[in-house]
JSON list of C-alpha atoms in Angstrom, two decimals:
[
{"chain": "U", "resi": 22, "resn": "UNK", "atom": "CA", "xyz": [-77.30, -157.45, 61.29]},
{"chain": "U", "resi": 23, "resn": "UNK", "atom": "CA", "xyz": [-81.02, -158.38, 61.64]},
{"chain": "U", "resi": 24, "resn": "UNK", "atom": "CA", "xyz": [-80.57, -160.86, 58.66]},
{"chain": "U", "resi": 25, "resn": "UNK", "atom": "CA", "xyz": [-77.29, -162.26, 60.07]},
{"chain": "U", "resi": 26, "resn": "UNK", "atom": "CA", "xyz": [-79.39, -162.77, 63.23]},
{"chain": "U", "resi": 27, "resn": "UNK", "atom": "CA", "xyz": [-82.12, -164.54, 61.27]},
{"chain": "U", "resi": 28, "resn": "UNK", "atom": "CA", "xyz": [-79.67, -166.70, 59.58]},
{"chain": "U", "resi": 29, "resn": "UNK", "atom": "CA", "xyz": [-78.08, -167.74, 62.72]},
{"chain": "U", "resi": 30, "resn": "UNK", "atom": "CA", "xyz": [-81.18, -168.45, 64.47]},
{"chain": "U", "resi": 31, "resn": "UNK", "atom": "CA", "xyz": [-82.46, -170.51, 61.19]},
{"chain": "U", "resi": 32, "resn": "UNK", "atom": "CA", "xyz": [-79.35, -172.53, 61.53]},
{"chain": "U", "resi": 33, "resn": "UNK", "atom": "CA", "xyz": [-79.66, -173.03, 65.18]},
{"chain": "U", "resi": 34, "resn": "UNK", "atom": "CA", "xyz": [-83.28, -174.27, 65.29]},
{"chain": "U", "resi": 35, "resn": "UNK", "atom": "CA", "xyz": [-83.51, -175.89, 61.91]},
{"chain": "U", "resi": 36, "resn": "UNK", "atom": "CA", "xyz": [-81.27, -177.41, 59.27]},
{"chain": "U", "resi": 37, "resn": "UNK", "atom": "CA", "xyz": [-82.54, -174.74, 56.64]},
{"chain": "U", "resi": 38, "resn": "UNK", "atom": "CA", "xyz": [-79.80, -172.12, 57.48]},
{"chain": "U", "resi": 39, "resn": "UNK", "atom": "CA", "xyz": [-76.17, -172.04, 57.48]},
{"chain": "U", "resi": 40, "resn": "UNK", "atom": "CA", "xyz": [-73.83, -172.23, 60.27]},
{"chain": "U", "resi": 41, "resn": "UNK", "atom": "CA", "xyz": [-72.96, -168.64, 61.23]},
{"chain": "U", "resi": 42, "resn": "UNK", "atom": "CA", "xyz": [-69.62, -168.02, 62.97]},
{"chain": "U", "resi": 43, "resn": "UNK", "atom": "CA", "xyz": [-69.71, -166.73, 66.44]},
{"chain": "U", "resi": 44, "resn": "UNK", "atom": "CA", "xyz": [-73.70, -165.91, 66.66]},
{"chain": "U", "resi": 45, "resn": "UNK", "atom": "CA", "xyz": [-74.98, -163.57, 69.08]},
{"chain": "U", "resi": 46, "resn": "UNK", "atom": "CA", "xyz": [-77.65, -166.00, 70.41]},
{"chain": "U", "resi": 47, "resn": "UNK", "atom": "CA", "xyz": [-79.10, -163.34, 72.59]},
{"chain": "U", "resi": 48, "resn": "UNK", "atom": "CA", "xyz": [-79.60, -161.02, 69.77]},
{"chain": "U", "resi": 49, "resn": "UNK", "atom": "CA", "xyz": [-81.43, -163.85, 67.78]},
{"chain": "U", "resi": 50, "resn": "UNK", "atom": "CA", "xyz": [-84.23, -164.44, 70.36]},
{"chain": "U", "resi": 51, "resn": "UNK", "atom": "CA", "xyz": [-86.67, -161.92, 69.18]},
{"chain": "U", "resi": 52, "resn": "UNK", "atom": "CA", "xyz": [-86.22, -163.76, 65.68]},
{"chain": "U", "resi": 53, "resn": "UNK", "atom": "CA", "xyz": [-87.25, -167.10, 66.81]},
{"chain": "U", "resi": 54, "resn": "UNK", "atom": "CA", "xyz": [-91.08, -166.96, 65.92]},
{"chain": "U", "resi": 55, "resn": "UNK", "atom": "CA", "xyz": [-89.86, -165.58, 62.27]},
{"chain": "U", "resi": 56, "resn": "UNK", "atom": "CA", "xyz": [-87.89, -168.75, 62.02]},
{"chain": "U", "resi": 57, "resn": "UNK", "atom": "CA", "xyz": [-91.06, -170.56, 63.17]},
{"chain": "U", "resi": 58, "resn": "UNK", "atom": "CA", "xyz": [-92.84, -168.88, 60.28]},
{"chain": "U", "resi": 59, "resn": "UNK", "atom": "CA", "xyz": [-90.44, -169.86, 57.87]},
{"chain": "U", "resi": 60, "resn": "UNK", "atom": "CA", "xyz": [-90.67, -173.49, 58.98]},
{"chain": "U", "resi": 61, "resn": "UNK", "atom": "CA", "xyz": [-94.34, -173.25, 58.94]},
{"chain": "U", "resi": 62, "resn": "UNK", "atom": "CA", "xyz": [-94.49, -171.90, 55.38]},
{"chain": "U", "resi": 63, "resn": "UNK", "atom": "CA", "xyz": [-92.50, -174.65, 54.17]},
{"chain": "U", "resi": 64, "resn": "UNK", "atom": "CA", "xyz": [-94.28, -177.54, 55.87]},
{"chain": "U", "resi": 65, "resn": "UNK", "atom": "CA", "xyz": [-97.85, -175.89, 54.95]},
{"chain": "U", "resi": 66, "resn": "UNK", "atom": "CA", "xyz": [-97.26, -174.80, 51.45]},
{"chain": "U", "resi": 67, "resn": "UNK", "atom": "CA", "xyz": [-97.23, -178.11, 49.66]},
{"chain": "U", "resi": 68, "resn": "UNK", "atom": "CA", "xyz": [-100.19, -179.01, 51.70]},
{"chain": "U", "resi": 69, "resn": "UNK", "atom": "CA", "xyz": [-102.07, -176.13, 50.73]},
{"chain": "U", "resi": 70, "resn": "UNK", "atom": "CA", "xyz": [-100.79, -176.69, 46.92]},
{"chain": "U", "resi": 71, "resn": "UNK", "atom": "CA", "xyz": [-102.79, -180.08, 47.05]},
{"chain": "U", "resi": 72, "resn": "UNK", "atom": "CA", "xyz": [-100.13, -182.53, 48.23]},
{"chain": "U", "resi": 73, "resn": "UNK", "atom": "CA", "xyz": [-102.20, -185.36, 49.76]},
{"chain": "U", "resi": 74, "resn": "UNK", "atom": "CA", "xyz": [-105.32, -183.51, 49.10]},
{"chain": "U", "resi": 75, "resn": "UNK", "atom": "CA", "xyz": [-107.51, -186.65, 49.09]},
{"chain": "U", "resi": 76, "resn": "UNK", "atom": "CA", "xyz": [-105.45, -188.17, 52.01]},
{"chain": "U", "resi": 77, "resn": "UNK", "atom": "CA", "xyz": [-105.45, -186.06, 55.24]},
{"chain": "U", "resi": 78, "resn": "UNK", "atom": "CA", "xyz": [-104.10, -188.95, 57.20]},
{"chain": "U", "resi": 79, "resn": "UNK", "atom": "CA", "xyz": [-101.09, -189.25, 54.95]},
{"chain": "U", "resi": 80, "resn": "UNK", "atom": "CA", "xyz": [-100.71, -185.38, 54.98]},
{"chain": "U", "resi": 81, "resn": "UNK", "atom": "CA", "xyz": [-100.76, -185.60, 58.77]},
{"chain": "U", "resi": 82, "resn": "UNK", "atom": "CA", "xyz": [-97.93, -188.01, 58.82]},
{"chain": "U", "resi": 83, "resn": "UNK", "atom": "CA", "xyz": [-95.92, -185.71, 56.21]},
{"chain": "U", "resi": 84, "resn": "UNK", "atom": "CA", "xyz": [-96.38, -182.62, 58.42]},
{"chain": "U", "resi": 85, "resn": "UNK", "atom": "CA", "xyz": [-95.33, -184.47, 61.66]},
{"chain": "U", "resi": 86, "resn": "UNK", "atom": "CA", "xyz": [-92.43, -186.08, 59.73]},
{"chain": "U", "resi": 87, "resn": "UNK", "atom": "CA", "xyz": [-90.94, -183.14, 57.86]},
{"chain": "U", "resi": 88, "resn": "UNK", "atom": "CA", "xyz": [-91.06, -181.09, 61.00]},
{"chain": "U", "resi": 89, "resn": "UNK", "atom": "CA", "xyz": [-88.94, -183.50, 62.89]},
{"chain": "U", "resi": 90, "resn": "UNK", "atom": "CA", "xyz": [-86.42, -183.74, 59.87]},
{"chain": "U", "resi": 91, "resn": "UNK", "atom": "CA", "xyz": [-86.30, -180.11, 59.32]},
{"chain": "U", "resi": 92, "resn": "UNK", "atom": "CA", "xyz": [-85.54, -179.60, 62.89]},
{"chain": "U", "resi": 93, "resn": "UNK", "atom": "CA", "xyz": [-83.07, -182.38, 63.23]},
{"chain": "U", "resi": 94, "resn": "UNK", "atom": "CA", "xyz": [-85.41, -183.52, 66.03]},
{"chain": "U", "resi": 95, "resn": "UNK", "atom": "CA", "xyz": [-83.86, -181.10, 68.38]},
{"chain": "U", "resi": 96, "resn": "UNK", "atom": "CA", "xyz": [-86.80, -180.13, 70.06]},
{"chain": "U", "resi": 97, "resn": "UNK", "atom": "CA", "xyz": [-88.47, -183.65, 70.41]},
{"chain": "U", "resi": 98, "resn": "UNK", "atom": "CA", "xyz": [-85.27, -184.68, 72.17]},
{"chain": "U", "resi": 99, "resn": "UNK", "atom": "CA", "xyz": [-85.56, -181.92, 74.84]},
{"chain": "U", "resi": 100, "resn": "UNK", "atom": "CA", "xyz": [-89.30, -182.80, 75.13]},
{"chain": "U", "resi": 101, "resn": "UNK", "atom": "CA", "xyz": [-88.35, -186.36, 75.86]},
{"chain": "U", "resi": 102, "resn": "UNK", "atom": "CA", "xyz": [-85.33, -185.47, 78.09]},
{"chain": "U", "resi": 103, "resn": "UNK", "atom": "CA", "xyz": [-87.59, -183.28, 80.18]},
{"chain": "U", "resi": 104, "resn": "UNK", "atom": "CA", "xyz": [-90.17, -185.86, 80.51]},
{"chain": "U", "resi": 105, "resn": "UNK", "atom": "CA", "xyz": [-87.64, -188.43, 81.55]},
{"chain": "U", "resi": 106, "resn": "UNK", "atom": "CA", "xyz": [-86.42, -186.29, 84.35]},
{"chain": "U", "resi": 107, "resn": "UNK", "atom": "CA", "xyz": [-90.00, -185.30, 85.42]},
{"chain": "U", "resi": 108, "resn": "UNK", "atom": "CA", "xyz": [-90.84, -188.89, 85.62]},
{"chain": "U", "resi": 109, "resn": "UNK", "atom": "CA", "xyz": [-88.07, -189.83, 87.97]},
{"chain": "U", "resi": 110, "resn": "UNK", "atom": "CA", "xyz": [-89.42, -187.79, 90.64]},
{"chain": "U", "resi": 111, "resn": "UNK", "atom": "CA", "xyz": [-86.05, -186.44, 91.56]},
{"chain": "U", "resi": 112, "resn": "UNK", "atom": "CA", "xyz": [-85.15, -182.96, 92.14]},
{"chain": "U", "resi": 113, "resn": "UNK", "atom": "CA", "xyz": [-82.00, -180.66, 91.69]},
{"chain": "U", "resi": 114, "resn": "UNK", "atom": "CA", "xyz": [-78.97, -181.95, 90.38]},
{"chain": "U", "resi": 115, "resn": "UNK", "atom": "CA", "xyz": [-80.20, -185.61, 90.05]},
{"chain": "U", "resi": 116, "resn": "UNK", "atom": "CA", "xyz": [-83.23, -184.20, 87.69]},
{"chain": "U", "resi": 117, "resn": "UNK", "atom": "CA", "xyz": [-80.59, -182.73, 85.35]},
{"chain": "U", "resi": 118, "resn": "UNK", "atom": "CA", "xyz": [-78.21, -185.89, 85.37]},
{"chain": "U", "resi": 119, "resn": "UNK", "atom": "CA", "xyz": [-81.09, -187.98, 84.33]},
{"chain": "U", "resi": 120, "resn": "UNK", "atom": "CA", "xyz": [-81.99, -184.99, 81.69]},
{"chain": "U", "resi": 121, "resn": "UNK", "atom": "CA", "xyz": [-78.36, -185.16, 80.27]},
{"chain": "U", "resi": 122, "resn": "UNK", "atom": "CA", "xyz": [-78.45, -189.18, 80.10]},
{"chain": "U", "resi": 123, "resn": "UNK", "atom": "CA", "xyz": [-78.33, -190.12, 76.48]},
{"chain": "U", "resi": 124, "resn": "UNK", "atom": "CA", "xyz": [-80.42, -193.04, 76.99]},
{"chain": "U", "resi": 125, "resn": "UNK", "atom": "CA", "xyz": [-84.10, -192.71, 76.76]},
{"chain": "U", "resi": 126, "resn": "UNK", "atom": "CA", "xyz": [-86.40, -193.92, 79.62]},
{"chain": "U", "resi": 127, "resn": "UNK", "atom": "CA", "xyz": [-90.23, -194.99, 79.49]},
{"chain": "U", "resi": 128, "resn": "UNK", "atom": "CA", "xyz": [-91.25, -191.58, 80.32]},
{"chain": "U", "resi": 129, "resn": "UNK", "atom": "CA", "xyz": [-89.22, -189.99, 77.30]},
{"chain": "U", "resi": 130, "resn": "UNK", "atom": "CA", "xyz": [-90.50, -192.65, 75.14]},
{"chain": "U", "resi": 131, "resn": "UNK", "atom": "CA", "xyz": [-94.15, -192.02, 75.95]},
{"chain": "U", "resi": 132, "resn": "UNK", "atom": "CA", "xyz": [-93.63, -188.32, 75.38]},
{"chain": "U", "resi": 133, "resn": "UNK", "atom": "CA", "xyz": [-92.10, -189.03, 72.07]},
{"chain": "U", "resi": 134, "resn": "UNK", "atom": "CA", "xyz": [-95.09, -191.06, 71.21]},
{"chain": "U", "resi": 135, "resn": "UNK", "atom": "CA", "xyz": [-97.40, -188.43, 72.58]},
{"chain": "U", "resi": 136, "resn": "UNK", "atom": "CA", "xyz": [-95.72, -185.69, 70.56]},
{"chain": "U", "resi": 137, "resn": "UNK", "atom": "CA", "xyz": [-95.34, -187.18, 67.37]},
{"chain": "U", "resi": 138, "resn": "UNK", "atom": "CA", "xyz": [-98.66, -189.11, 67.38]},
{"chain": "U", "resi": 139, "resn": "UNK", "atom": "CA", "xyz": [-100.18, -185.65, 68.50]},
{"chain": "U", "resi": 140, "resn": "UNK", "atom": "CA", "xyz": [-98.60, -184.02, 65.52]},
{"chain": "U", "resi": 141, "resn": "UNK", "atom": "CA", "xyz": [-99.83, -186.63, 63.15]},
{"chain": "U", "resi": 142, "resn": "UNK", "atom": "CA", "xyz": [-103.37, -186.95, 64.34]},
{"chain": "U", "resi": 143, "resn": "UNK", "atom": "CA", "xyz": [-104.24, -183.23, 64.84]},
{"chain": "U", "resi": 144, "resn": "UNK", "atom": "CA", "xyz": [-102.51, -182.42, 61.53]},
{"chain": "U", "resi": 145, "resn": "UNK", "atom": "CA", "xyz": [-104.62, -184.87, 59.90]},
{"chain": "U", "resi": 146, "resn": "UNK", "atom": "CA", "xyz": [-107.75, -183.57, 61.53]},
{"chain": "U", "resi": 147, "resn": "UNK", "atom": "CA", "xyz": [-107.02, -179.84, 60.52]},
{"chain": "U", "resi": 148, "resn": "UNK", "atom": "CA", "xyz": [-106.26, -181.00, 57.02]},
{"chain": "U", "resi": 149, "resn": "UNK", "atom": "CA", "xyz": [-109.59, -182.88, 56.68]},
{"chain": "U", "resi": 150, "resn": "UNK", "atom": "CA", "xyz": [-111.26, -179.69, 58.03]},
{"chain": "U", "resi": 151, "resn": "UNK", "atom": "CA", "xyz": [-109.15, -177.49, 55.23]},
{"chain": "U", "resi": 152, "resn": "UNK", "atom": "CA", "xyz": [-107.59, -175.53, 57.86]},
{"chain": "U", "resi": 153, "resn": "UNK", "atom": "CA", "xyz": [-103.96, -175.86, 56.35]},
{"chain": "U", "resi": 154, "resn": "UNK", "atom": "CA", "xyz": [-102.75, -172.68, 57.51]},
{"chain": "U", "resi": 155, "resn": "UNK", "atom": "CA", "xyz": [-103.16, -173.33, 61.21]},
{"chain": "U", "resi": 156, "resn": "UNK", "atom": "CA", "xyz": [-100.20, -175.94, 60.58]},
{"chain": "U", "resi": 157, "resn": "UNK", "atom": "CA", "xyz": [-98.19, -173.09, 59.50]},
{"chain": "U", "resi": 158, "resn": "UNK", "atom": "CA", "xyz": [-98.93, -171.09, 62.87]},
{"chain": "U", "resi": 159, "resn": "UNK", "atom": "CA", "xyz": [-97.85, -173.78, 65.33]},
{"chain": "U", "resi": 160, "resn": "UNK", "atom": "CA", "xyz": [-94.03, -173.53, 64.57]},
{"chain": "U", "resi": 161, "resn": "UNK", "atom": "CA", "xyz": [-94.41, -169.90, 65.46]},
{"chain": "U", "resi": 162, "resn": "UNK", "atom": "CA", "xyz": [-96.47, -170.23, 68.47]},
{"chain": "U", "resi": 163, "resn": "UNK", "atom": "CA", "xyz": [-94.10, -173.07, 69.73]},
{"chain": "U", "resi": 164, "resn": "UNK", "atom": "CA", "xyz": [-91.05, -170.58, 69.28]},
{"chain": "U", "resi": 165, "resn": "UNK", "atom": "CA", "xyz": [-92.80, -167.62, 70.74]},
{"chain": "U", "resi": 166, "resn": "UNK", "atom": "CA", "xyz": [-93.56, -170.22, 73.71]},
{"chain": "U", "resi": 167, "resn": "UNK", "atom": "CA", "xyz": [-89.78, -170.91, 74.27]},
{"chain": "U", "resi": 168, "resn": "UNK", "atom": "CA", "xyz": [-89.09, -167.04, 74.36]},
{"chain": "U", "resi": 169, "resn": "UNK", "atom": "CA", "xyz": [-91.85, -166.61, 77.21]},
{"chain": "U", "resi": 170, "resn": "UNK", "atom": "CA", "xyz": [-90.13, -169.42, 79.16]},
{"chain": "U", "resi": 171, "resn": "UNK", "atom": "CA", "xyz": [-86.85, -167.84, 78.78]},
{"chain": "U", "resi": 172, "resn": "UNK", "atom": "CA", "xyz": [-88.23, -164.63, 79.92]},
{"chain": "U", "resi": 173, "resn": "UNK", "atom": "CA", "xyz": [-89.90, -165.88, 83.18]},
{"chain": "U", "resi": 174, "resn": "UNK", "atom": "CA", "xyz": [-86.77, -168.17, 83.83]},
{"chain": "U", "resi": 175, "resn": "UNK", "atom": "CA", "xyz": [-83.88, -165.76, 82.99]},
{"chain": "U", "resi": 176, "resn": "UNK", "atom": "CA", "xyz": [-82.58, -166.30, 86.31]},
{"chain": "U", "resi": 177, "resn": "UNK", "atom": "CA", "xyz": [-82.31, -170.14, 86.22]},
{"chain": "U", "resi": 178, "resn": "UNK", "atom": "CA", "xyz": [-79.70, -170.38, 83.56]},
{"chain": "U", "resi": 179, "resn": "UNK", "atom": "CA", "xyz": [-77.67, -173.76, 83.65]},
{"chain": "U", "resi": 180, "resn": "UNK", "atom": "CA", "xyz": [-74.63, -174.18, 81.41]},
{"chain": "U", "resi": 181, "resn": "UNK", "atom": "CA", "xyz": [-75.43, -174.96, 77.69]},
{"chain": "U", "resi": 182, "resn": "UNK", "atom": "CA", "xyz": [-76.67, -173.51, 74.63]},
{"chain": "U", "resi": 183, "resn": "UNK", "atom": "CA", "xyz": [-79.87, -172.50, 76.25]},
{"chain": "U", "resi": 184, "resn": "UNK", "atom": "CA", "xyz": [-77.89, -169.94, 78.66]},
{"chain": "U", "resi": 185, "resn": "UNK", "atom": "CA", "xyz": [-76.70, -168.12, 75.59]},
{"chain": "U", "resi": 186, "resn": "UNK", "atom": "CA", "xyz": [-80.15, -167.45, 74.46]},
{"chain": "U", "resi": 187, "resn": "UNK", "atom": "CA", "xyz": [-81.81, -166.50, 78.04]},
{"chain": "U", "resi": 188, "resn": "UNK", "atom": "CA", "xyz": [-79.99, -162.88, 78.16]},
{"chain": "U", "resi": 189, "resn": "UNK", "atom": "CA", "xyz": [-81.88, -161.94, 75.07]},
{"chain": "U", "resi": 190, "resn": "UNK", "atom": "CA", "xyz": [-85.34, -162.64, 76.48]},
{"chain": "U", "resi": 191, "resn": "UNK", "atom": "CA", "xyz": [-85.67, -159.01, 77.56]},
{"chain": "U", "resi": 192, "resn": "UNK", "atom": "CA", "xyz": [-89.23, -157.39, 78.11]},
{"chain": "U", "resi": 193, "resn": "UNK", "atom": "CA", "xyz": [-88.94, -155.74, 74.87]},
{"chain": "U", "resi": 194, "resn": "UNK", "atom": "CA", "xyz": [-87.78, -159.02, 72.76]},
{"chain": "U", "resi": 195, "resn": "UNK", "atom": "CA", "xyz": [-90.40, -160.98, 74.58]},
{"chain": "U", "resi": 196, "resn": "UNK", "atom": "CA", "xyz": [-93.17, -158.75, 73.46]},
{"chain": "U", "resi": 197, "resn": "UNK", "atom": "CA", "xyz": [-91.78, -158.46, 69.95]},
{"chain": "U", "resi": 198, "resn": "UNK", "atom": "CA", "xyz": [-91.72, -162.39, 69.74]},
{"chain": "U", "resi": 199, "resn": "UNK", "atom": "CA", "xyz": [-95.43, -162.44, 71.22]},
{"chain": "U", "resi": 200, "resn": "UNK", "atom": "CA", "xyz": [-96.33, -159.87, 68.77]},
{"chain": "U", "resi": 201, "resn": "UNK", "atom": "CA", "xyz": [-94.94, -161.66, 65.76]},
{"chain": "U", "resi": 202, "resn": "UNK", "atom": "CA", "xyz": [-96.90, -164.69, 66.98]},
{"chain": "U", "resi": 203, "resn": "UNK", "atom": "CA", "xyz": [-100.21, -163.10, 67.35]},
{"chain": "U", "resi": 204, "resn": "UNK", "atom": "CA", "xyz": [-100.24, -161.12, 64.03]},
{"chain": "U", "resi": 205, "resn": "UNK", "atom": "CA", "xyz": [-99.23, -164.41, 62.07]},
{"chain": "U", "resi": 206, "resn": "UNK", "atom": "CA", "xyz": [-101.74, -166.32, 64.10]},
{"chain": "U", "resi": 207, "resn": "UNK", "atom": "CA", "xyz": [-104.68, -163.85, 63.36]},
{"chain": "U", "resi": 208, "resn": "UNK", "atom": "CA", "xyz": [-103.75, -163.84, 59.66]},
{"chain": "U", "resi": 209, "resn": "UNK", "atom": "CA", "xyz": [-103.24, -167.70, 59.27]},
{"chain": "U", "resi": 210, "resn": "UNK", "atom": "CA", "xyz": [-105.37, -169.59, 62.01]},
{"chain": "U", "resi": 211, "resn": "UNK", "atom": "CA", "xyz": [-107.97, -166.85, 62.91]},
{"chain": "U", "resi": 212, "resn": "UNK", "atom": "CA", "xyz": [-108.80, -164.88, 66.00]},
{"chain": "U", "resi": 213, "resn": "UNK", "atom": "CA", "xyz": [-110.51, -167.94, 67.91]},
{"chain": "U", "resi": 214, "resn": "UNK", "atom": "CA", "xyz": [-107.62, -170.47, 67.14]},
{"chain": "U", "resi": 215, "resn": "UNK", "atom": "CA", "xyz": [-104.84, -167.85, 67.96]},
{"chain": "U", "resi": 216, "resn": "UNK", "atom": "CA", "xyz": [-106.38, -167.13, 71.36]},
{"chain": "U", "resi": 217, "resn": "UNK", "atom": "CA", "xyz": [-107.15, -170.53, 72.11]},
{"chain": "U", "resi": 218, "resn": "UNK", "atom": "CA", "xyz": [-103.69, -171.49, 71.39]},
{"chain": "U", "resi": 219, "resn": "UNK", "atom": "CA", "xyz": [-101.97, -168.68, 73.41]},
{"chain": "U", "resi": 220, "resn": "UNK", "atom": "CA", "xyz": [-104.24, -169.81, 76.17]},
{"chain": "U", "resi": 221, "resn": "UNK", "atom": "CA", "xyz": [-103.24, -173.55, 76.06]},
{"chain": "U", "resi": 222, "resn": "UNK", "atom": "CA", "xyz": [-99.63, -172.53, 75.28]},
{"chain": "U", "resi": 223, "resn": "UNK", "atom": "CA", "xyz": [-99.59, -170.45, 78.33]},
{"chain": "U", "resi": 224, "resn": "UNK", "atom": "CA", "xyz": [-100.63, -173.45, 80.57]},
{"chain": "U", "resi": 225, "resn": "UNK", "atom": "CA", "xyz": [-97.64, -175.39, 79.08]},
{"chain": "U", "resi": 226, "resn": "UNK", "atom": "CA", "xyz": [-95.06, -172.52, 79.71]},
{"chain": "U", "resi": 227, "resn": "UNK", "atom": "CA", "xyz": [-96.44, -172.23, 83.11]},
{"chain": "U", "resi": 228, "resn": "UNK", "atom": "CA", "xyz": [-96.13, -175.83, 84.01]},
{"chain": "U", "resi": 229, "resn": "UNK", "atom": "CA", "xyz": [-92.65, -175.90, 82.74]},
{"chain": "U", "resi": 230, "resn": "UNK", "atom": "CA", "xyz": [-91.66, -172.70, 84.65]},
{"chain": "U", "resi": 231, "resn": "UNK", "atom": "CA", "xyz": [-92.96, -174.37, 87.77]},
{"chain": "U", "resi": 232, "resn": "UNK", "atom": "CA", "xyz": [-90.85, -177.54, 86.78]},
{"chain": "U", "resi": 233, "resn": "UNK", "atom": "CA", "xyz": [-87.86, -175.47, 86.09]},
{"chain": "U", "resi": 234, "resn": "UNK", "atom": "CA", "xyz": [-88.14, -173.37, 89.41]},
{"chain": "U", "resi": 235, "resn": "UNK", "atom": "CA", "xyz": [-88.61, -176.61, 91.42]},
{"chain": "U", "resi": 236, "resn": "UNK", "atom": "CA", "xyz": [-85.40, -177.97, 90.20]},
{"chain": "U", "resi": 237, "resn": "UNK", "atom": "CA", "xyz": [-83.46, -174.73, 90.25]},
{"chain": "U", "resi": 238, "resn": "UNK", "atom": "CA", "xyz": [-82.63, -174.31, 86.53]},
{"chain": "U", "resi": 239, "resn": "UNK", "atom": "CA", "xyz": [-83.53, -174.19, 82.99]},
{"chain": "U", "resi": 240, "resn": "UNK", "atom": "CA", "xyz": [-81.65, -175.36, 79.99]},
{"chain": "U", "resi": 241, "resn": "UNK", "atom": "CA", "xyz": [-82.13, -176.02, 76.24]},
{"chain": "U", "resi": 242, "resn": "UNK", "atom": "CA", "xyz": [-84.22, -179.25, 76.85]},
{"chain": "U", "resi": 243, "resn": "UNK", "atom": "CA", "xyz": [-86.68, -177.10, 78.60]},
{"chain": "U", "resi": 244, "resn": "UNK", "atom": "CA", "xyz": [-86.75, -174.77, 75.63]},
{"chain": "U", "resi": 245, "resn": "UNK", "atom": "CA", "xyz": [-87.13, -177.71, 73.25]},
{"chain": "U", "resi": 246, "resn": "UNK", "atom": "CA", "xyz": [-90.05, -178.82, 75.36]},
{"chain": "U", "resi": 247, "resn": "UNK", "atom": "CA", "xyz": [-91.74, -175.54, 75.36]},
{"chain": "U", "resi": 248, "resn": "UNK", "atom": "CA", "xyz": [-91.37, -175.48, 71.46]},
{"chain": "U", "resi": 249, "resn": "UNK", "atom": "CA", "xyz": [-92.93, -178.97, 71.00]},
{"chain": "U", "resi": 250, "resn": "UNK", "atom": "CA", "xyz": [-95.59, -178.29, 73.88]},
{"chain": "U", "resi": 251, "resn": "UNK", "atom": "CA", "xyz": [-96.68, -174.82, 72.36]},
{"chain": "U", "resi": 252, "resn": "UNK", "atom": "CA", "xyz": [-96.84, -176.38, 68.73]},
{"chain": "U", "resi": 253, "resn": "UNK", "atom": "CA", "xyz": [-99.30, -179.09, 69.98]},
{"chain": "U", "resi": 254, "resn": "UNK", "atom": "CA", "xyz": [-100.94, -176.36, 71.72]},
{"chain": "U", "resi": 255, "resn": "UNK", "atom": "CA", "xyz": [-101.69, -174.67, 68.41]},
{"chain": "U", "resi": 256, "resn": "UNK", "atom": "CA", "xyz": [-102.78, -177.76, 66.62]},
{"chain": "U", "resi": 257, "resn": "UNK", "atom": "CA", "xyz": [-105.28, -178.71, 69.41]},
{"chain": "U", "resi": 258, "resn": "UNK", "atom": "CA", "xyz": [-106.60, -175.44, 69.52]},
{"chain": "U", "resi": 259, "resn": "UNK", "atom": "CA", "xyz": [-107.49, -175.57, 65.81]},
{"chain": "U", "resi": 260, "resn": "UNK", "atom": "CA", "xyz": [-109.27, -178.61, 66.27]},
{"chain": "U", "resi": 261, "resn": "UNK", "atom": "CA", "xyz": [-111.04, -177.38, 69.33]},
{"chain": "U", "resi": 262, "resn": "UNK", "atom": "CA", "xyz": [-112.36, -174.11, 68.09]}
]
């Protein structure tokens, strides 16, 4: 059952897994950081083996681009949608109507530039500093951040795929997700980077939770924004510490 839920999570969050029929998304929630670890290893391993060893800028470009491709751009889309709705200075139903609009606005475009440019640049800085395994930690922290956001906003579910996940963000499952992220962070990035990543990621989740409460709901776009924001938090922590 755990392996089936892992495969369902892998197929939901990335293009790496098969489509599982009638997945129990709530049961998949504690495995989100494990999916992040799978993704992180696939992204970082070629770099650790010497790919672009003499060209950190190219390595950073590969890292950011491969991350977007392997996740189908799903989380970046949510990040941009939240930015568009936030930048509209509207609230409530109008806020979510803008979020659902398939057209990208100025704030969404700027958010995508910031997210992808940040991944490229911070990834290159970490490669230049020979901290490749911090790149593997970032997807783990990103998905743990999404679980924490689900936990603090469980009462704000709106219709959509995100609402299928929120019931799984129990106290126990959230603790498991954070424990996995903490353990892998300590192994791959070290104590200082892990703690700094958790601190910066906590600010990201807090800001998203405030935005969700002000507008009366949380959906899959918010979860995608948490993933991207906390991934960048891990990368930034690796460059700061």
